PDB file of C-alpha atoms and ligand atoms in Angstrom:
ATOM      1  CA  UNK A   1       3.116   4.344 -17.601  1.00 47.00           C
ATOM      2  CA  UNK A   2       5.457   1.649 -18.224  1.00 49.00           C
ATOM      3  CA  UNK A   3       6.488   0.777 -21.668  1.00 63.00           C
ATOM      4  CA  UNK A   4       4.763  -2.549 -22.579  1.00 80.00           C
ATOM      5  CA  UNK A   5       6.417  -6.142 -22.125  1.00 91.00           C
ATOM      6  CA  UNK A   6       5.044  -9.510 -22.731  1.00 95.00           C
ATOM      7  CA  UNK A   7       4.888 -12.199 -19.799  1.00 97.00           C
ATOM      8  CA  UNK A   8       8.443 -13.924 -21.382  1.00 97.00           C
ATOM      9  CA  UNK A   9      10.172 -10.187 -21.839  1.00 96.00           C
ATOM     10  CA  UNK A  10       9.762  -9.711 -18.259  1.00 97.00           C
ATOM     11  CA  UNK A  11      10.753 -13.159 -17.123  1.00 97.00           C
ATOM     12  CA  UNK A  12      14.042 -12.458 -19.074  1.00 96.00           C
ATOM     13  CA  UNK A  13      14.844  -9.665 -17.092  1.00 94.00           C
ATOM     14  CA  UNK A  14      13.235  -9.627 -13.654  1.00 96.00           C
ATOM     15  CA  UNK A  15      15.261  -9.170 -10.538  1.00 94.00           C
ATOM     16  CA  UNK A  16      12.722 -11.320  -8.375  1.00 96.00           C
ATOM     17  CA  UNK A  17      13.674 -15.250  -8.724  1.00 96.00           C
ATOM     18  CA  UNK A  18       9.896 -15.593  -8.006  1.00 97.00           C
ATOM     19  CA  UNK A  19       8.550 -13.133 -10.154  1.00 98.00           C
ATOM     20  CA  UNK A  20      10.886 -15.032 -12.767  1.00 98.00           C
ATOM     21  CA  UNK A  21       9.172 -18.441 -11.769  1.00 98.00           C
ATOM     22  CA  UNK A  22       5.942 -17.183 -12.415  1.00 98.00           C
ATOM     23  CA  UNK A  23       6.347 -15.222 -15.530  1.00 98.00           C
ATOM     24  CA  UNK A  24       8.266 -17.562 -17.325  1.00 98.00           C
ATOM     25  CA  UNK A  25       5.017 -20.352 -16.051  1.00 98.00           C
ATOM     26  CA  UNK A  26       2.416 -17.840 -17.479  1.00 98.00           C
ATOM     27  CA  UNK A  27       4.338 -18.244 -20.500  1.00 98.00           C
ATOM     28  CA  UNK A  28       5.203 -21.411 -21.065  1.00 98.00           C
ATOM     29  CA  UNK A  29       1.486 -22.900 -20.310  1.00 98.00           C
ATOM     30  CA  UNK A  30      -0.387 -19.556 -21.566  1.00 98.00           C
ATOM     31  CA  UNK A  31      -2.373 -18.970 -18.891  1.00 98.00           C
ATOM     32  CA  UNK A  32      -2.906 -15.943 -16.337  1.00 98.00           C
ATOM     33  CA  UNK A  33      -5.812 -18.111 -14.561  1.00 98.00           C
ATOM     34  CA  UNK A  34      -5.200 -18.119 -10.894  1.00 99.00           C
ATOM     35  CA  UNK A  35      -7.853 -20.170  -8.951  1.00 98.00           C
ATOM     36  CA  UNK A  36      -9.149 -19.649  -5.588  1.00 98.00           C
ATOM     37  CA  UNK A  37      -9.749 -22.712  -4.267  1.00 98.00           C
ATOM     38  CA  UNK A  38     -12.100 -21.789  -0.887  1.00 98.00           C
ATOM     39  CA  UNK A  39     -13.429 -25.468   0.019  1.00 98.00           C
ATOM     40  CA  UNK A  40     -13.187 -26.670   3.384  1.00 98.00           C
ATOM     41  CA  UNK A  41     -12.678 -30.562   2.706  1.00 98.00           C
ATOM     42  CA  UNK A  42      -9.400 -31.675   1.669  1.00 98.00           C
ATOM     43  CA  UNK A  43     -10.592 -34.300  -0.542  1.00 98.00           C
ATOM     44  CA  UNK A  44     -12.515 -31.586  -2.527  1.00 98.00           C
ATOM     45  CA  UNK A  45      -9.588 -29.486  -2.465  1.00 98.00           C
ATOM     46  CA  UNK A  46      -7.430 -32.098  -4.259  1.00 98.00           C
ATOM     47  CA  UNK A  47     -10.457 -32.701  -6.584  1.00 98.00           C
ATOM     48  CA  UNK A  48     -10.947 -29.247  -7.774  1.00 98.00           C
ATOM     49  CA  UNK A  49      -6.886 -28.540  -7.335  1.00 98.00           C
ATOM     50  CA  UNK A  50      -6.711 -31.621  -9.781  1.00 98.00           C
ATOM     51  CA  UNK A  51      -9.440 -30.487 -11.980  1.00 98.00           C
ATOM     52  CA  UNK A  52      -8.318 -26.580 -12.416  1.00 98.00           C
ATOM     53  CA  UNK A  53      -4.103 -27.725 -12.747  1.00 98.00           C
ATOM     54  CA  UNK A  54      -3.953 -27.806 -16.199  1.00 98.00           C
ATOM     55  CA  UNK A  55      -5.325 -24.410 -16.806  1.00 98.00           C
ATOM     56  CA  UNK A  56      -3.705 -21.861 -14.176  1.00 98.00           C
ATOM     57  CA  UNK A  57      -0.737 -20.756 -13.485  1.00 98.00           C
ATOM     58  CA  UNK A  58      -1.408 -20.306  -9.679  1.00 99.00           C
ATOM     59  CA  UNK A  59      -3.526 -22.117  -7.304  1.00 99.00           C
ATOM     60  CA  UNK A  60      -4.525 -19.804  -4.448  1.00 99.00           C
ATOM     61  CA  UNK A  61      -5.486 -21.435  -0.880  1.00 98.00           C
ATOM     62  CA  UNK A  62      -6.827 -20.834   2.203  1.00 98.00           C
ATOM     63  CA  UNK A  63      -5.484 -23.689   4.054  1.00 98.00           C
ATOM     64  CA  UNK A  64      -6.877 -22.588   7.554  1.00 98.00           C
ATOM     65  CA  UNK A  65     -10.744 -23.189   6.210  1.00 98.00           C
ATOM     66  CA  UNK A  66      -9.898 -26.802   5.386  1.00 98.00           C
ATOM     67  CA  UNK A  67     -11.764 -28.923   8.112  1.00 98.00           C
ATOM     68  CA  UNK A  68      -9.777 -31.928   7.857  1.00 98.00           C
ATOM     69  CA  UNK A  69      -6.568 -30.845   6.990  1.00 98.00           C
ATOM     70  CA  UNK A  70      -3.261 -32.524   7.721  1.00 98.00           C
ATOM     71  CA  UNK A  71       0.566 -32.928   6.290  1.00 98.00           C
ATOM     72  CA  UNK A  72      -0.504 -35.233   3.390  1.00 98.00           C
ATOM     73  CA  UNK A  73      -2.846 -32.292   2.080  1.00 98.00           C
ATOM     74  CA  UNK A  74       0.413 -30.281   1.643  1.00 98.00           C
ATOM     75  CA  UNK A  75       2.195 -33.185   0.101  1.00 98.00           C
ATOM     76  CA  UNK A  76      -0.671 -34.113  -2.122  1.00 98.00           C
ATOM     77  CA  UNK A  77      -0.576 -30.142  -3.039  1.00 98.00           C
ATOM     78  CA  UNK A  78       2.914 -29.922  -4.141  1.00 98.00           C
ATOM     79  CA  UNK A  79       3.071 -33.175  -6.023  1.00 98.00           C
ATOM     80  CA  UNK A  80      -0.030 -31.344  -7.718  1.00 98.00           C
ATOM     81  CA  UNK A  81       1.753 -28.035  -8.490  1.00 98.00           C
ATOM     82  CA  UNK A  82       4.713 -30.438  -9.821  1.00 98.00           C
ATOM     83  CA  UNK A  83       2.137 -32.764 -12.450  1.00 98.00           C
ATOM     84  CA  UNK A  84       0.265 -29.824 -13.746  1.00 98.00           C
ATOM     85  CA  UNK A  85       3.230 -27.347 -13.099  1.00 98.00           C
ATOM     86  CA  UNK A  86       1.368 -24.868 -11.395  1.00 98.00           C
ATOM     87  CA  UNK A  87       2.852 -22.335  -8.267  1.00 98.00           C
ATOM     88  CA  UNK A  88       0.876 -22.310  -4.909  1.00 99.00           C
ATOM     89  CA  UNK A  89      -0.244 -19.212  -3.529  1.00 99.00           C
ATOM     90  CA  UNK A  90      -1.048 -19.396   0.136  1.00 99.00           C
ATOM     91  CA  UNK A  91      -3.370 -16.041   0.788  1.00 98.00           C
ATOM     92  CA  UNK A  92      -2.332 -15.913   4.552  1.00 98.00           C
ATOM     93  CA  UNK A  93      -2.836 -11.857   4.679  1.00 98.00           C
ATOM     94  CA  UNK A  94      -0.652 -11.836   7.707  1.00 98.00           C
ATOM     95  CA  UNK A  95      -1.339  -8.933   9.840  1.00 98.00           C
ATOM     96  CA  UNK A  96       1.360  -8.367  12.988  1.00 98.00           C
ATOM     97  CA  UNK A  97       4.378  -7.680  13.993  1.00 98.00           C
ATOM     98  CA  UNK A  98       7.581  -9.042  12.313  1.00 98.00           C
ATOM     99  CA  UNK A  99       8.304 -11.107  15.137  1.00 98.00           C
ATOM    100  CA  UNK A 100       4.679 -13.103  14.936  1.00 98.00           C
ATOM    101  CA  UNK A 101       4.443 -13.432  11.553  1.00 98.00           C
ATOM    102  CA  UNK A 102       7.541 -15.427  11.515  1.00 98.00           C
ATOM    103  CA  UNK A 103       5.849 -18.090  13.236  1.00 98.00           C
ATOM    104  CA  UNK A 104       2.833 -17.345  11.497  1.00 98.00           C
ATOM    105  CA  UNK A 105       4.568 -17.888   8.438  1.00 98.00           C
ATOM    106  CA  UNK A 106       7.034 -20.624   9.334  1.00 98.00           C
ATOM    107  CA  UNK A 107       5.690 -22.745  12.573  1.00 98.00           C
ATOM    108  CA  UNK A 108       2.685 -23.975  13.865  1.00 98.00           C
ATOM    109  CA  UNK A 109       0.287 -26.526  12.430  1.00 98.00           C
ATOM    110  CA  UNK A 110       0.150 -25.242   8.887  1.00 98.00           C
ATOM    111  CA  UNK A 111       4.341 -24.261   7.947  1.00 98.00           C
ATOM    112  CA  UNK A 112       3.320 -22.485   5.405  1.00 98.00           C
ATOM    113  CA  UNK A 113       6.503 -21.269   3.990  1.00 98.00           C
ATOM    114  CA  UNK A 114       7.492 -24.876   3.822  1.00 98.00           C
ATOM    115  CA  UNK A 115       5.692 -25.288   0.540  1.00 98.00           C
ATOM    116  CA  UNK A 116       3.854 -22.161  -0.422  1.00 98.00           C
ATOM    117  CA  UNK A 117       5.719 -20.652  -3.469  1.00 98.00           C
ATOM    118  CA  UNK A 118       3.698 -17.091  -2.461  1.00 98.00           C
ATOM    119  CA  UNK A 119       2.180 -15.596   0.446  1.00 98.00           C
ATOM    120  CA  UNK A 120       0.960 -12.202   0.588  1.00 98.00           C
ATOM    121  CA  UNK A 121       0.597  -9.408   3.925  1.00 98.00           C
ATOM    122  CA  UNK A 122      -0.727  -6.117   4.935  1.00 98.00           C
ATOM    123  CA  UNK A 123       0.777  -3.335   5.251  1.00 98.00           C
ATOM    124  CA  UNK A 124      -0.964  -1.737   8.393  1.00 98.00           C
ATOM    125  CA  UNK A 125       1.330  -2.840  10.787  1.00 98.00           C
ATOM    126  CA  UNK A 126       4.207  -0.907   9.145  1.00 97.00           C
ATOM    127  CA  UNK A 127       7.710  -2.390   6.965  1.00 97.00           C
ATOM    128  CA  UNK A 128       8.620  -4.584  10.282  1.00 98.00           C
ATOM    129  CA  UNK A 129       5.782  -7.296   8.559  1.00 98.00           C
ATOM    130  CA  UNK A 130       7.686  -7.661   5.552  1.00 98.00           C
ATOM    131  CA  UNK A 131      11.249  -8.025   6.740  1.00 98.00           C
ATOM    132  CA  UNK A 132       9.980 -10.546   9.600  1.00 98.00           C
ATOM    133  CA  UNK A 133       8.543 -12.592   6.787  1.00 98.00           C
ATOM    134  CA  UNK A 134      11.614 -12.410   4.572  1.00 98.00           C
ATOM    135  CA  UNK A 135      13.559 -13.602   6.992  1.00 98.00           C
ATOM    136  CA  UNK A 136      12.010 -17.159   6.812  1.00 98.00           C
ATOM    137  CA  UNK A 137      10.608 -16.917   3.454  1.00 98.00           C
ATOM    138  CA  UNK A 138      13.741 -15.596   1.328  1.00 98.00           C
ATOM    139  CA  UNK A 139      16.257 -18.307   1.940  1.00 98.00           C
ATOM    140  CA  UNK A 140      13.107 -20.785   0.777  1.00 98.00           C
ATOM    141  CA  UNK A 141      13.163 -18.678  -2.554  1.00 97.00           C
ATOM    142  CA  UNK A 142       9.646 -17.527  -1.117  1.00 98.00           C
ATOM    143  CA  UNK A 143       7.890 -14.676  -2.888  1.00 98.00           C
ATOM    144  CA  UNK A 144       5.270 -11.622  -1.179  1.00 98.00           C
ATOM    145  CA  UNK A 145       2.550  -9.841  -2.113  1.00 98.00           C
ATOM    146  CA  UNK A 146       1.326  -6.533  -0.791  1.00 98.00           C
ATOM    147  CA  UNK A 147      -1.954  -6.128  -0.390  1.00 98.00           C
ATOM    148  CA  UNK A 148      -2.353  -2.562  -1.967  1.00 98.00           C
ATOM    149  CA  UNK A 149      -5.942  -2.356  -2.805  1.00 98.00           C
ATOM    150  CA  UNK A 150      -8.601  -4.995  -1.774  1.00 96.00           C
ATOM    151  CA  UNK A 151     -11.628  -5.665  -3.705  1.00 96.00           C
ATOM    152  CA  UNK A 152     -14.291  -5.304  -1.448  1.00 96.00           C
ATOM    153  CA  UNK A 153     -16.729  -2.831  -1.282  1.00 97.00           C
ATOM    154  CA  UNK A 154     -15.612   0.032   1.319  1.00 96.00           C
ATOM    155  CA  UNK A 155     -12.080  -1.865   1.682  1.00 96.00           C
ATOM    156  CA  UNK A 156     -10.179   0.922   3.243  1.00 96.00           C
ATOM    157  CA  UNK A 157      -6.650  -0.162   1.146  1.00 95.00           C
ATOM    158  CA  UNK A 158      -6.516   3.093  -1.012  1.00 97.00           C
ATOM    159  CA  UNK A 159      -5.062   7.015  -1.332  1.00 97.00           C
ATOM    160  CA  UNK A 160      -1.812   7.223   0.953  1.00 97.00           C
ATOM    161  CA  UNK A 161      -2.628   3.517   2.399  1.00 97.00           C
ATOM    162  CA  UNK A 162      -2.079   1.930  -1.602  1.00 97.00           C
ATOM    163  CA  UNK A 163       0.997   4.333  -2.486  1.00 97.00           C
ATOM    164  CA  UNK A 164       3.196   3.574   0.960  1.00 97.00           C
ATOM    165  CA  UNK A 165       2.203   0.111   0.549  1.00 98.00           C
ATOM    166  CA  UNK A 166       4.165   0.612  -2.733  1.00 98.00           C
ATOM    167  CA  UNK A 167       6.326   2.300  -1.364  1.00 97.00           C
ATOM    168  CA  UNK A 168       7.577  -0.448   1.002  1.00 98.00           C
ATOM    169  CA  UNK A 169       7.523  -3.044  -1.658  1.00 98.00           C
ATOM    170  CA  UNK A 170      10.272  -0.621  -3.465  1.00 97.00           C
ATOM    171  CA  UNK A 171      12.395  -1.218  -0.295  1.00 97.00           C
ATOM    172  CA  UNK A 172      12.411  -4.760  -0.454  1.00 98.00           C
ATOM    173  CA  UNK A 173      12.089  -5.975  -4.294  1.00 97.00           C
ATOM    174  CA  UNK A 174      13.923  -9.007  -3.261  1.00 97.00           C
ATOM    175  CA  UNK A 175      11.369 -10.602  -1.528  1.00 98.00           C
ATOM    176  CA  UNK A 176       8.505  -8.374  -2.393  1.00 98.00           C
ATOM    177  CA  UNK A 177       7.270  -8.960  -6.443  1.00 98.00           C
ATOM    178  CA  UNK A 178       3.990  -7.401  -6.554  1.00 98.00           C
ATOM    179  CA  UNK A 179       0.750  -6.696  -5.248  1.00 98.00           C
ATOM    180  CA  UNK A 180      -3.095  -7.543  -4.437  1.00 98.00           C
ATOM    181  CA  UNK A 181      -4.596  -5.072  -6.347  1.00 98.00           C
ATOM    182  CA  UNK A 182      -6.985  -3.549  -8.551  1.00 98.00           C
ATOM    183  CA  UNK A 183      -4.688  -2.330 -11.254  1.00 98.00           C
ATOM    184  CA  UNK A 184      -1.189  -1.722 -12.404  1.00 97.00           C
ATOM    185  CA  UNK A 185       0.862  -0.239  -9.690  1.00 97.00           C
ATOM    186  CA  UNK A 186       4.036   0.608 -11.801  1.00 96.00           C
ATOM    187  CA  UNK A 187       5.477   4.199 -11.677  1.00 91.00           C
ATOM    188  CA  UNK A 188       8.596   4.522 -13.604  1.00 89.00           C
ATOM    189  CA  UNK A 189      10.106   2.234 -16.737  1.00 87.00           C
ATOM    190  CA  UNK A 190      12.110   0.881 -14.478  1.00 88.00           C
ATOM    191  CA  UNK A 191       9.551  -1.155 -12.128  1.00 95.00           C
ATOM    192  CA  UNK A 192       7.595  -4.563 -12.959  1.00 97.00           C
ATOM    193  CA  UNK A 193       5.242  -5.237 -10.133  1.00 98.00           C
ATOM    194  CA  UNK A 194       3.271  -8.160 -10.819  1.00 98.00           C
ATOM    195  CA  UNK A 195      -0.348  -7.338  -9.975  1.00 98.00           C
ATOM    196  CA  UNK A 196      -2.706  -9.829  -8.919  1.00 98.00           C
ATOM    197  CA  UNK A 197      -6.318  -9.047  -8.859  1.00 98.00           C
ATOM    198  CA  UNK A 198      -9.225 -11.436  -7.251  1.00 98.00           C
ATOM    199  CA  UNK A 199     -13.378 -10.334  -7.460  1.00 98.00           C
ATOM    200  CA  UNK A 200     -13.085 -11.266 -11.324  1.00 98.00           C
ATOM    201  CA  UNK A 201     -16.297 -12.907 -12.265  1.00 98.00           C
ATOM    202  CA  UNK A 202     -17.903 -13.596 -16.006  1.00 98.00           C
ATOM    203  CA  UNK A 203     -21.327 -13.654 -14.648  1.00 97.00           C
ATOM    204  CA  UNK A 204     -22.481 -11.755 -11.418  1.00 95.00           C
ATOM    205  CA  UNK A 205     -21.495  -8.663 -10.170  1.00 96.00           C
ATOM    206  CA  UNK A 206     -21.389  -9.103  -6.315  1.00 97.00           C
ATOM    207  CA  UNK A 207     -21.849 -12.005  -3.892  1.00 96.00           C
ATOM    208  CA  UNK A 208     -24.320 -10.210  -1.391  1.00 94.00           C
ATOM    209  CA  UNK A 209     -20.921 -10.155   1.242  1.00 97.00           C
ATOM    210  CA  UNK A 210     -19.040  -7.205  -0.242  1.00 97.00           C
ATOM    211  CA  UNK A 211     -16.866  -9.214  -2.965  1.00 96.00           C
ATOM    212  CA  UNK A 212     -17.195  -6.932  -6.480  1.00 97.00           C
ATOM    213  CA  UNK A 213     -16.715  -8.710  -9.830  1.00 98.00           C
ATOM    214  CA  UNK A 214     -15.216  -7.318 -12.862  1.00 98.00           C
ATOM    215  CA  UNK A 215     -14.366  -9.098 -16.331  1.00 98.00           C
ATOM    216  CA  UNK A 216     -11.348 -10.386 -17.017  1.00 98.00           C
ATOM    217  CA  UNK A 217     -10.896  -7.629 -19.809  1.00 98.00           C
ATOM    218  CA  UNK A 218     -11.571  -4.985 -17.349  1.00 98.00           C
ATOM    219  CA  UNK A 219      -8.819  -5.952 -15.224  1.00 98.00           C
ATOM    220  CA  UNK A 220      -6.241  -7.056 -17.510  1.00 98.00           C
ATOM    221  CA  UNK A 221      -6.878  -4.732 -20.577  1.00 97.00           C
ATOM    222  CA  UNK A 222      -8.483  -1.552 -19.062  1.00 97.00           C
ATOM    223  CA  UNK A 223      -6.658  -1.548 -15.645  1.00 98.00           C
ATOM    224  CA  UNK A 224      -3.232  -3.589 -16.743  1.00 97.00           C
ATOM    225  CA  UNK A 225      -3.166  -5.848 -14.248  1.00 98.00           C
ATOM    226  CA  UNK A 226      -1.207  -9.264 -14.743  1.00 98.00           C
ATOM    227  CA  UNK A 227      -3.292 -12.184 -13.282  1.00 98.00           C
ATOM    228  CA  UNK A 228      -6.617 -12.467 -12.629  1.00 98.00           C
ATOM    229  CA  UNK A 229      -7.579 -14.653  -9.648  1.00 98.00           C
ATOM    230  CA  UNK A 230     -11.210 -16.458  -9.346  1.00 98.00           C
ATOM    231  CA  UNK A 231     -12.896 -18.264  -7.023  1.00 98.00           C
ATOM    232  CA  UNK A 232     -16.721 -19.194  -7.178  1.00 98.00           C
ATOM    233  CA  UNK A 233     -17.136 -18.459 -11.129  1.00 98.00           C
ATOM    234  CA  UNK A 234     -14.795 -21.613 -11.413  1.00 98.00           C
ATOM    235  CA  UNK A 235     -15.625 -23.943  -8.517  1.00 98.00           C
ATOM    236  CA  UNK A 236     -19.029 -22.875  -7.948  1.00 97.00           C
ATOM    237  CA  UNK A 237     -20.758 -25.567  -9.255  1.00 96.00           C
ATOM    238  CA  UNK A 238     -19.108 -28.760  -8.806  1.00 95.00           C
ATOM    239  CA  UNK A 239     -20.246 -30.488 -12.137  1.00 97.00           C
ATOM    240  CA  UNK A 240     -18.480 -27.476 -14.144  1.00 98.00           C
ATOM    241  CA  UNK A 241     -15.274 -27.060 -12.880  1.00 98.00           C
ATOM    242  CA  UNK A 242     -13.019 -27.625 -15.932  1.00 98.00           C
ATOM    243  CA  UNK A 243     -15.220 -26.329 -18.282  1.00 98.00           C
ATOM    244  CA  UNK A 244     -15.172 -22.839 -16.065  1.00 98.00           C
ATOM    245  CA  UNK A 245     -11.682 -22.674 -15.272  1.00 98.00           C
ATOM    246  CA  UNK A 246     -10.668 -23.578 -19.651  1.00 98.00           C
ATOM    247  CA  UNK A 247     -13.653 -20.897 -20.227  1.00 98.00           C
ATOM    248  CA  UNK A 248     -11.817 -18.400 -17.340  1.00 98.00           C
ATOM    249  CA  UNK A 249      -8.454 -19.179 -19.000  1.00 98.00           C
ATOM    250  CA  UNK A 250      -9.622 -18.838 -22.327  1.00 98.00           C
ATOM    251  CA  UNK A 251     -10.984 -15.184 -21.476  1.00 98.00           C
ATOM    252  CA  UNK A 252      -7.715 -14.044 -19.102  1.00 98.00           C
ATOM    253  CA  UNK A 253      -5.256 -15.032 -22.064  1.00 98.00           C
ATOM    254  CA  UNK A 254      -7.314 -13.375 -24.738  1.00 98.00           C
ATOM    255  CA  UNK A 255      -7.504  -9.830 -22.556  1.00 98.00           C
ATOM    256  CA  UNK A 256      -3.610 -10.410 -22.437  1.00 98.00           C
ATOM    257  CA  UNK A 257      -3.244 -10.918 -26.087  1.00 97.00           C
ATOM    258  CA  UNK A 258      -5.803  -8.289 -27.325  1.00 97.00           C
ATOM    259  CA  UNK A 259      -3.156  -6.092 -24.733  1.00 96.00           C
ATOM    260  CA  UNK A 260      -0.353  -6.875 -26.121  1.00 94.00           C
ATOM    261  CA  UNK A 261      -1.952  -6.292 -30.041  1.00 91.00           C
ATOM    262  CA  UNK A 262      -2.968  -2.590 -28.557  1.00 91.00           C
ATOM    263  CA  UNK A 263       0.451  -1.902 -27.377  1.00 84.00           C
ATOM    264  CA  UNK A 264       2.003  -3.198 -30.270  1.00 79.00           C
ATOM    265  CA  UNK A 265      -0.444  -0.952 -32.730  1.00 70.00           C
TER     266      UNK A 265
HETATM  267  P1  5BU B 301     -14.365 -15.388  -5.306  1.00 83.40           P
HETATM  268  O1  5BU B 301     -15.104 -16.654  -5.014  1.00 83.40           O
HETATM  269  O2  5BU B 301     -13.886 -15.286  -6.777  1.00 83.40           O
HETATM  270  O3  5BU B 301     -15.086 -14.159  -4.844  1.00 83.40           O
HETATM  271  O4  5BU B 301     -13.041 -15.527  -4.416  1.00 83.40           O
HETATM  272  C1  5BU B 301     -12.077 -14.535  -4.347  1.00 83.40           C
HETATM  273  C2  5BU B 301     -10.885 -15.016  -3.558  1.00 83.40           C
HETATM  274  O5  5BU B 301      -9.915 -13.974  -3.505  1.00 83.40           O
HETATM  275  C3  5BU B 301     -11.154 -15.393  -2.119  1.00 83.40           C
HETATM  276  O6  5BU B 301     -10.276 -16.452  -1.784  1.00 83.40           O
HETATM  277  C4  5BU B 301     -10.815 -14.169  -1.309  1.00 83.40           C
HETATM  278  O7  5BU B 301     -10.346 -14.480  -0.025  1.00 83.40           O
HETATM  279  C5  5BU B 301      -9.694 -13.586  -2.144  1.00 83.40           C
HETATM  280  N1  5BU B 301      -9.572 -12.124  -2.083  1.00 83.40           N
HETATM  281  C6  5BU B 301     -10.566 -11.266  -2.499  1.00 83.40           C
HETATM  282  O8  5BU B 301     -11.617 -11.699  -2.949  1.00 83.40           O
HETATM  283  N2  5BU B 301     -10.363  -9.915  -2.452  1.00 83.40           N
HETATM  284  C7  5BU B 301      -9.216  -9.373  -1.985  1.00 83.40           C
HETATM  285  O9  5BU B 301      -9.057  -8.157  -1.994  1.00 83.40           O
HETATM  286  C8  5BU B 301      -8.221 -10.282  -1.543  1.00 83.40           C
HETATM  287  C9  5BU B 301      -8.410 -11.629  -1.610  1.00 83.40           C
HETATM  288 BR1  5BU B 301      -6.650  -9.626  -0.897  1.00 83.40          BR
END
């Protein structure tokens, strides 16, 4: 178990320059809020994007659902993340081979690596996905996730499959800053994955599809993870969006402090 640092100790003295962004964000605008924003309209996706920016400290897409998307989405985004200073975290999950993720990642309609701060993969097809990725990403100052540990009911991301993924994001710490997953990954002093955790909910348990809630205190106090991500508990009904993304903020930042207090005790 890692000896305890707050979000600004370990922007001081992280090797990732993305992991540094981020940290030093969290920070700065006290927040560990990230907010899924899964909409498939672009003009509700600047609306809610809008709404949620002054509260996270990542804004999480899934820019292949949007119906009517085009290049002024993307410019409309990162003027966005520039206003409300927020990162954007594009939750591509890529899947193949080195060489097709590269033009997964950098080509085709979407260029995601053209202005997604964060991306994130699996690990199944072996470490060729992550070094086919870094080479477009890195020289962007692009940062990866690993998905070590999904949060769906019967996800099979656990045992050996969660501690290689870990494993590979060792090999390549300077594109790879942390994971997707359920708790802190950390094995030595030495390491400072950042761990981001979606199916974090205040008031249901499950969505009927799979998806499992926990509170933001279970994920960042009991299971040490870093920021919480939510989707539906904020945008789920349109009339309360920044009154559920303060009230998610409010509840992610106190688990953090009420973390810190314990360590510091
Ligand atoms: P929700 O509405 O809070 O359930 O949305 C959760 C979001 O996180 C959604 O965009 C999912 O695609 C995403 N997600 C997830 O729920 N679980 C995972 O393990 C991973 C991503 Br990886």
């Amino acid at each position: 178990m890692n000896t305890f640092k707050t979000y600004g100790d370990r922007a001081k003295s992280h090797s990732n320059a993305c992991a540094r962004s981020l940290l030093e964000l969290m920070e700065r605008k006290q927040t560990n809020l990230s907010v899924a924003v899964d909409v498939t309209k672009k003009a509700e996706l600047l609306s809610i994007a809008n709404a949620v920016g002054p509260y996270v400290c990542v804004l999480k897409t899934h820019i292949d659902i949007v119906d009517d998307f085009d290049q002024d989405l993307v410019e409309q985004l990162e003027q966005l993340a520039k206003t409300h200073d927020f990162m954007i975290f594009e939750d591509r999950k890529f899947a193949d081979i080195g060489n097709t993720v590269k033009h997964q990642y950098g080509n085709g309609i979407y260029k995601i690596a053209s202005w997604s701060h964060i991306t994130n993969a699996h690990t199944v097809p072996g470490e060729g996905i992550i070094q086919g990725l870094k080479d477009v990403g890195l020289p962007l100052g692009r940062g990866l996730l690993l998905l070590a540990e999904m949060s769906s009911k019967g996800a099979l991301t656990k045992g050996d499959y969660t501690t290689e993924s870990v494993a590979m994001a060792r090999r390549h710490q300077d594109f790879v800053f942390g994971f997707i997953a359920q708790q802190q990954m950390n094995q030595t002093d030495d390491e400072d994955f950042i761990v981001m955790t979606p199916g974090v909910g205040l008031d249901v348990k499950g969505d009927g599809l799979g998806q499992q809630y926990r509170t933001p205190h279970q994920v960042i106090v009991d299971s040490g993870c870093d920021v919480i991500i939510v989707g539906r508990g904020v945008y789920g009904n349109p009339d309360q969006v920044q009154q559920q993304s303060a009230r998610y903020r409010d509840a992610g930042w106190a688990a953090y402090l009420e973390r810190c207090q314990q360590h510091k005790a």
